[in-house]
């Protein structure tokens, strides 16, 4: 039960951000929600199913461009974001069906290559995406700075709540059971009647949907996207690190990991600008070597128990 | 009509025939021993029947239905179960969840909760009740073999391929397993027993088929097989046979 | 004639790619580690060549030897004390570890060398050789020759030396190698050291032909991925074949479709190979 309590506290805590009236704090909270969506989504395929996907940025960019292009055509925000989710589901299902026969490093590299490929397509499809010049996304209406910040915060927050609910339902359902079997012994899973291709593809497609919707919200939030920005490799790596912080396999862990990461990154950025990425690197190295099961295993470490990677 | 029919089943890996033109049938409710020297293609044959690897040529049909392009999960749905020579439990789950998974995904009508409840009698049957809530990783080898058997039973199979379920067990454990195998056969389940222990094959099988270098070289009652010169040659070498005939 | 010119350009580029990928392939194939620092080691090697040339006038192809020795040591230590600790863990952890280490190296490079691109201009310039209408810049030719020699050296080390044979034994059958008394962690560290040395040495040669900046590492890393998958993992001939193929595909692709399609082409090829023939042209599977 405790994970539901943690999730409730996190969501309520984040929702308090607008009450402060501080746009900076709201920006950070929006960013935290965005990454939490991505980390929880990654956990579906990377944590639950055990396929190390590095394709998160592909779906983020796909969603950002789908929604952004629709917005330039005058489509309303909720519709364009829903469309981003649908497009990502279909594309992820196709990619997943093809690539999920690969395992381990091969799968990781194939998904990474998808990010590169989509970025290059966005770069060259100038008519549609504006290419390297980027794409300006019109504002829906002049709301004023704070109202607009609130709008996008709640859009991201709502998306996080939706993602969290879907992830928890999946984890508890027959689908989650099947994914867990596939992670532990795929051959044996097939042999007891699990259609592993179907379930893996479903997990991969679901992991793409919310990431793409977050990309859609992001595009409207920042009003301008370019391929290097929304297909950034860091958008692929950070959610993995966040899930590691929270302990791979738990969606609530991934969400908490995302918030911890964003908060830590901001503190480091503000205080040690020149060395920020190095310090983040040190943190990642320390995490992998000393707390491979996430912050949740800290109490084991402190009690002197062995924590092997 | 036979339950499972193989017709000219072949599979080669890089030009080498692992299973070569095997034709045979399996009837309901019998215990069939599948024996042969190491590398004879026994496990490959099971892999071909259950769809783990595709056939190079030939035909497999199960209750009249062609299985040629089948996937392993589909084989499970049709009522074919197998255990692995190297056991493959879901290590991070307990025994109940391991068996519940087999119930949940091999047949409709279960939720995870109801599958867990239905798993208990099967666990009882293989004698794992005291360890029901232990994680599979914590079981001894003998217990993991029994868990494999429980998962196979949970599928409600019409035919079960048991790949070396007795390897590494002591004689009391083997007797226990043999009893369970006989019970299953009495319920009408066909058992195909891949086995190295001749004592087990002789005592519980009503029919034995022998593979050598991918080819089916003998098929008959355990007594006939034990006297078959081709089988003796396959196991003990030509020299042994010549010597015996010379006496 | 343009065809021959493109062919030559492709082979020059391909030889450098082969050299970049050979060490990466070794580490992936033997240790089951994807070393995300590989690109950064290449860039560091290039900076070393640049620094030695500007300070004491040492030509890059001589810096190569310095880079090889220095970076063998660095790689050995990184593997021995850091990566060996997660070598048995799931793929995800070693991948994340090398990513974290790469962030640190990248940050250090940005701080020391700054973000802008720099190139090594030999003075006096070496000019070009012309064969009919086919023109080959001499510095590129030298880089190509040294890249091929370096790759050949790796091949010979793996084939002929005791250590090399131990590395190959560990790749083929770790259990048997251990039984034969091979010290696996030490072999891992040596293999990683060789991989690192190959990267930095390749970097000294790349300094002759490519502008260098810390961010350039990612492009090199990407090439290493593609070459490994094309050629097949863990084998030097595979890396050479994959490297030359990628070089040719990129130059001919750029000519036929336009230079902006070169990257797309290489990653498209990567995905295609992963799906259709993940064991690469030479049919060698790596670890999954």
mmCIF file of N, CA and C in Angstrom, chain A residues 104-174:
data_model
loop_
_atom_site.group_PDB
_atom_site.id
_atom_site.type_symbol
_atom_site.label_atom_id
_atom_site.label_comp_id
_atom_site.label_asym_id
_atom_site.label_seq_id
_atom_site.Cartn_x
_atom_site.Cartn_y
_atom_site.Cartn_z
ATOM 1 N N UNK A 104 18.964 -7.078 -25.164
ATOM 2 C CA UNK A 104 20.127 -6.450 -24.535
ATOM 3 C C UNK A 104 20.678 -5.289 -25.336
ATOM 4 N N UNK A 105 22.026 -5.334 -25.543
ATOM 5 C CA UNK A 105 22.703 -4.249 -26.239
ATOM 6 C C UNK A 105 22.130 -3.989 -27.619
ATOM 7 N N UNK A 106 21.785 -5.084 -28.318
ATOM 8 C CA UNK A 106 21.286 -4.915 -29.679
ATOM 9 C C UNK A 106 19.992 -4.101 -29.688
ATOM 10 N N UNK A 107 19.116 -4.412 -28.735
ATOM 11 C CA UNK A 107 17.869 -3.659 -28.646
ATOM 12 C C UNK A 107 18.159 -2.204 -28.274
ATOM 13 N N UNK A 108 19.068 -2.006 -27.310
ATOM 14 C CA UNK A 108 19.411 -0.654 -26.868
ATOM 15 C C UNK A 108 19.896 0.186 -28.054
ATOM 16 N N UNK A 109 20.787 -0.387 -28.842
ATOM 17 C CA UNK A 109 21.348 0.356 -29.964
ATOM 18 C C UNK A 109 20.304 0.617 -31.040
ATOM 19 N N UNK A 110 19.460 -0.383 -31.295
ATOM 20 C CA UNK A 110 18.438 -0.202 -32.321
ATOM 21 C C UNK A 110 17.495 0.939 -31.947
ATOM 22 N N UNK A 111 17.115 1.001 -30.665
ATOM 23 C CA UNK A 111 16.205 2.072 -30.265
ATOM 24 C C UNK A 111 16.914 3.430 -30.303
ATOM 25 N N UNK A 112 18.203 3.409 -29.937
ATOM 26 C CA UNK A 112 18.989 4.648 -30.020
ATOM 27 C C UNK A 112 19.062 5.131 -31.472
ATOM 28 N N UNK A 113 19.224 4.180 -32.384
ATOM 29 C CA UNK A 113 19.297 4.534 -33.800
ATOM 30 C C UNK A 113 17.977 5.141 -34.279
ATOM 31 N N UNK A 114 16.862 4.698 -33.686
ATOM 32 C CA UNK A 114 15.566 5.276 -34.062
ATOM 33 C C UNK A 114 15.527 6.765 -33.728
ATOM 34 N N UNK A 115 16.116 7.136 -32.591
ATOM 35 C CA UNK A 115 16.164 8.546 -32.213
ATOM 36 C C UNK A 115 16.931 9.327 -33.280
ATOM 37 N N UNK A 116 18.102 8.808 -33.649
ATOM 38 C CA UNK A 116 18.945 9.491 -34.641
ATOM 39 C C UNK A 116 18.208 9.607 -35.973
ATOM 40 N N UNK A 117 17.562 8.504 -36.359
ATOM 41 C CA UNK A 117 16.880 8.462 -37.647
ATOM 42 C C UNK A 117 15.734 9.480 -37.677
ATOM 43 N N UNK A 118 14.923 9.500 -36.618
ATOM 44 C CA UNK A 118 13.802 10.438 -36.587
ATOM 45 C C UNK A 118 14.308 11.873 -36.565
ATOM 46 N N UNK A 119 15.432 12.108 -35.850
ATOM 47 C CA UNK A 119 15.977 13.466 -35.815
ATOM 48 C C UNK A 119 16.387 13.899 -37.223
ATOM 49 N N UNK A 120 17.053 12.985 -37.937
ATOM 50 C CA UNK A 120 17.496 13.343 -39.288
ATOM 51 C C UNK A 120 16.295 13.558 -40.214
ATOM 52 N N UNK A 121 15.250 12.752 -40.009
ATOM 53 C CA UNK A 121 14.044 12.949 -40.833
ATOM 54 C C UNK A 121 13.447 14.324 -40.533
ATOM 55 N N UNK A 122 13.364 14.673 -39.244
ATOM 56 C CA UNK A 122 12.818 15.985 -38.878
ATOM 57 C C UNK A 122 13.693 17.098 -39.449
ATOM 58 N N UNK A 123 14.997 16.855 -39.501
ATOM 59 C CA UNK A 123 15.918 17.848 -40.045
ATOM 60 C C UNK A 123 15.722 18.058 -41.533
ATOM 61 N N UNK A 124 15.398 16.955 -42.251
ATOM 62 C CA UNK A 124 15.328 17.086 -43.703
ATOM 63 C C UNK A 124 13.920 17.333 -44.243
ATOM 64 N N UNK A 125 12.897 16.991 -43.459
ATOM 65 C CA UNK A 125 11.537 17.239 -43.953
ATOM 66 C C UNK A 125 11.162 18.703 -43.717
ATOM 67 N N UNK A 126 11.904 19.582 -44.398
ATOM 68 C CA UNK A 126 11.809 21.013 -44.123
ATOM 69 C C UNK A 126 10.395 21.562 -44.301
ATOM 70 N N UNK A 127 9.687 21.073 -45.310
ATOM 71 C CA UNK A 127 8.348 21.601 -45.587
ATOM 72 C C UNK A 127 7.414 21.436 -44.397
ATOM 73 N N UNK A 128 7.569 20.302 -43.731
ATOM 74 C CA UNK A 128 6.648 19.960 -42.651
ATOM 75 C C UNK A 128 7.135 20.498 -41.309
ATOM 76 N N UNK A 129 8.421 20.347 -41.050
ATOM 77 C CA UNK A 129 8.951 20.605 -39.712
ATOM 78 C C UNK A 129 9.747 21.900 -39.611
ATOM 79 N N UNK A 130 10.021 22.525 -40.753
ATOM 80 C CA UNK A 130 10.895 23.685 -40.718
ATOM 81 C C UNK A 130 12.361 23.288 -40.648
ATOM 82 N N UNK A 131 12.639 22.004 -40.647
ATOM 83 C CA UNK A 131 14.022 21.518 -40.638
ATOM 84 C C UNK A 131 14.803 22.063 -39.469
ATOM 85 N N UNK A 132 16.088 22.339 -39.717
ATOM 86 C CA UNK A 132 16.962 22.821 -38.667
ATOM 87 C C UNK A 132 16.582 24.221 -38.167
ATOM 88 N N UNK A 133 15.765 24.922 -38.941
ATOM 89 C CA UNK A 133 15.334 26.265 -38.515
ATOM 90 C C UNK A 133 14.357 26.184 -37.353
ATOM 91 N N UNK A 134 13.771 25.009 -37.173
ATOM 92 C CA UNK A 134 12.848 24.846 -36.066
ATOM 93 C C UNK A 134 11.429 25.201 -36.448
ATOM 94 N N UNK A 135 10.546 24.993 -35.508
ATOM 95 C CA UNK A 135 9.121 25.200 -35.743
ATOM 96 C C UNK A 135 8.567 26.103 -34.653
ATOM 97 N N UNK A 136 7.938 27.206 -35.083
ATOM 98 C CA UNK A 136 7.280 28.081 -34.108
ATOM 99 C C UNK A 136 5.861 27.601 -33.886
ATOM 100 N N UNK A 137 5.485 27.495 -32.635
ATOM 101 C CA UNK A 137 4.130 27.026 -32.334
ATOM 102 C C UNK A 137 3.339 28.206 -31.772
ATOM 103 N N UNK A 138 2.227 28.557 -32.437
ATOM 104 C CA UNK A 138 1.484 29.744 -32.024
ATOM 105 C C UNK A 138 0.865 29.565 -30.636
ATOM 106 N N UNK A 139 0.759 30.661 -29.919
ATOM 107 C CA UNK A 139 0.066 30.614 -28.626
ATOM 108 C C UNK A 139 -1.416 30.453 -28.873
ATOM 109 N N UNK A 140 -2.068 29.719 -27.971
ATOM 110 C CA UNK A 140 -3.508 29.544 -28.116
ATOM 111 C C UNK A 140 -4.250 30.859 -27.939
ATOM 112 N N UNK A 141 -3.926 31.584 -26.912
ATOM 113 C CA UNK A 141 -4.544 32.869 -26.657
ATOM 114 C C UNK A 141 -3.620 33.608 -25.707
ATOM 115 N N UNK A 142 -3.769 34.890 -25.628
ATOM 116 C CA UNK A 142 -2.923 35.626 -24.688
ATOM 117 C C UNK A 142 -3.495 35.513 -23.294
ATOM 118 N N UNK A 143 -2.839 34.695 -22.498
ATOM 119 C CA UNK A 143 -3.402 34.402 -21.182
ATOM 120 C C UNK A 143 -2.738 35.220 -20.083
ATOM 121 N N UNK A 144 -1.592 35.747 -20.326
ATOM 122 C CA UNK A 144 -0.804 36.312 -19.232
ATOM 123 C C UNK A 144 0.148 35.258 -18.732
ATOM 124 N N UNK A 145 1.264 35.705 -18.223
ATOM 125 C CA UNK A 145 2.353 34.790 -17.900
ATOM 126 C C UNK A 145 1.957 33.724 -16.885
ATOM 127 N N UNK A 146 1.325 34.168 -15.792
ATOM 128 C CA UNK A 146 1.042 33.207 -14.728
ATOM 129 C C UNK A 146 -0.041 32.210 -15.138
ATOM 130 N N UNK A 147 -1.083 32.732 -15.822
ATOM 131 C CA UNK A 147 -2.159 31.826 -16.236
ATOM 132 C C UNK A 147 -1.633 30.789 -17.214
ATOM 133 N N UNK A 148 -0.738 31.237 -18.116
ATOM 134 C CA UNK A 148 -0.212 30.301 -19.079
ATOM 135 C C UNK A 148 0.659 29.245 -18.392
ATOM 136 N N UNK A 149 1.479 29.720 -17.463
ATOM 137 C CA UNK A 149 2.328 28.784 -16.714
ATOM 138 C C UNK A 149 1.458 27.764 -15.989
ATOM 139 N N UNK A 150 0.350 28.221 -15.405
ATOM 140 C CA UNK A 150 -0.545 27.302 -14.694
ATOM 141 C C UNK A 150 -1.159 26.297 -15.657
ATOM 142 N N UNK A 151 -1.588 26.802 -16.821
ATOM 143 C CA UNK A 151 -2.205 25.919 -17.811
ATOM 144 C C UNK A 151 -1.277 24.754 -18.141
ATOM 145 N N UNK A 152 -0.017 25.094 -18.453
ATOM 146 C CA UNK A 152 0.895 24.030 -18.862
ATOM 147 C C UNK A 152 1.317 23.158 -17.683
ATOM 148 N N UNK A 153 1.391 23.774 -16.499
ATOM 149 C CA UNK A 153 1.689 22.942 -15.343
ATOM 150 C C UNK A 153 0.603 21.887 -15.154
ATOM 151 N N UNK A 154 -0.651 22.348 -15.195
ATOM 152 C CA UNK A 154 -1.714 21.379 -14.930
ATOM 153 C C UNK A 154 -1.862 20.369 -16.063
ATOM 154 N N UNK A 155 -1.538 20.800 -17.272
ATOM 155 C CA UNK A 155 -1.551 19.830 -18.376
ATOM 156 C C UNK A 155 -0.529 18.719 -18.096
ATOM 157 N N UNK A 156 0.687 19.102 -17.697
ATOM 158 C CA UNK A 156 1.732 18.135 -17.422
ATOM 159 C C UNK A 156 1.375 17.310 -16.187
ATOM 160 N N UNK A 157 0.835 17.987 -15.180
ATOM 161 C CA UNK A 157 0.478 17.294 -13.938
ATOM 162 C C UNK A 157 -0.610 16.250 -14.210
ATOM 163 N N UNK A 158 -1.613 16.667 -14.992
ATOM 164 C CA UNK A 158 -2.700 15.746 -15.328
ATOM 165 C C UNK A 158 -2.172 14.543 -16.097
ATOM 166 N N UNK A 159 -1.245 14.840 -16.989
ATOM 167 C CA UNK A 159 -0.642 13.756 -17.777
ATOM 168 C C UNK A 159 0.113 12.789 -16.867
ATOM 169 N N UNK A 160 0.811 13.345 -15.875
ATOM 170 C CA UNK A 160 1.540 12.497 -14.934
ATOM 171 C C UNK A 160 0.571 11.616 -14.141
ATOM 172 N N UNK A 161 -0.533 12.242 -13.677
ATOM 173 C CA UNK A 161 -1.516 11.468 -12.916
ATOM 174 C C UNK A 161 -2.051 10.322 -13.778
ATOM 175 N N UNK A 162 -2.357 10.636 -15.040
ATOM 176 C CA UNK A 162 -2.868 9.627 -15.960
ATOM 177 C C UNK A 162 -1.845 8.507 -16.165
ATOM 178 N N UNK A 163 -0.595 8.929 -16.411
ATOM 179 C CA UNK A 163 0.476 7.942 -16.628
ATOM 180 C C UNK A 163 0.632 7.031 -15.418
ATOM 181 N N UNK A 164 0.636 7.653 -14.237
ATOM 182 C CA UNK A 164 0.837 6.879 -13.010
ATOM 183 C C UNK A 164 -0.274 5.861 -12.841
ATOM 184 N N UNK A 165 -1.512 6.290 -13.077
ATOM 185 C CA UNK A 165 -2.638 5.371 -12.912
ATOM 186 C C UNK A 165 -2.511 4.217 -13.908
ATOM 187 N N UNK A 166 -2.235 4.545 -15.169
ATOM 188 C CA UNK A 166 -2.116 3.490 -16.183
ATOM 189 C C UNK A 166 -0.992 2.527 -15.815
ATOM 190 N N UNK A 167 0.167 3.079 -15.392
ATOM 191 C CA UNK A 167 1.301 2.210 -15.039
ATOM 192 C C UNK A 167 0.941 1.284 -13.883
ATOM 193 N N UNK A 168 0.274 1.828 -12.863
ATOM 194 C CA UNK A 168 -0.063 1.002 -11.710
ATOM 195 C C UNK A 168 -1.072 -0.066 -12.081
ATOM 196 N N UNK A 169 -2.047 0.314 -12.924
ATOM 197 C CA UNK A 169 -3.034 -0.676 -13.362
ATOM 198 C C UNK A 169 -2.349 -1.783 -14.155
ATOM 199 N N UNK A 170 -1.456 -1.384 -15.064
ATOM 200 C CA UNK A 170 -0.733 -2.373 -15.872
ATOM 201 C C UNK A 170 0.075 -3.301 -14.969
ATOM 202 N N UNK A 171 0.798 -2.723 -13.997
ATOM 203 C CA UNK A 171 1.627 -3.530 -13.107
ATOM 204 C C UNK A 171 0.819 -4.612 -12.392
ATOM 205 N N UNK A 172 -0.398 -4.248 -11.981
ATOM 206 C CA UNK A 172 -1.216 -5.185 -11.205
ATOM 207 C C UNK A 172 -1.988 -6.165 -12.077
ATOM 208 N N UNK A 173 -2.114 -5.842 -13.370
ATOM 209 C CA UNK A 173 -3.005 -6.614 -14.224
ATOM 210 C C UNK A 173 -2.306 -7.842 -14.790
ATOM 211 N N UNK A 174 -3.069 -8.575 -15.577
ATOM 212 C CA UNK A 174 -2.548 -9.720 -16.316
ATOM 213 C C UNK A 174 -1.382 -9.297 -17.213
#
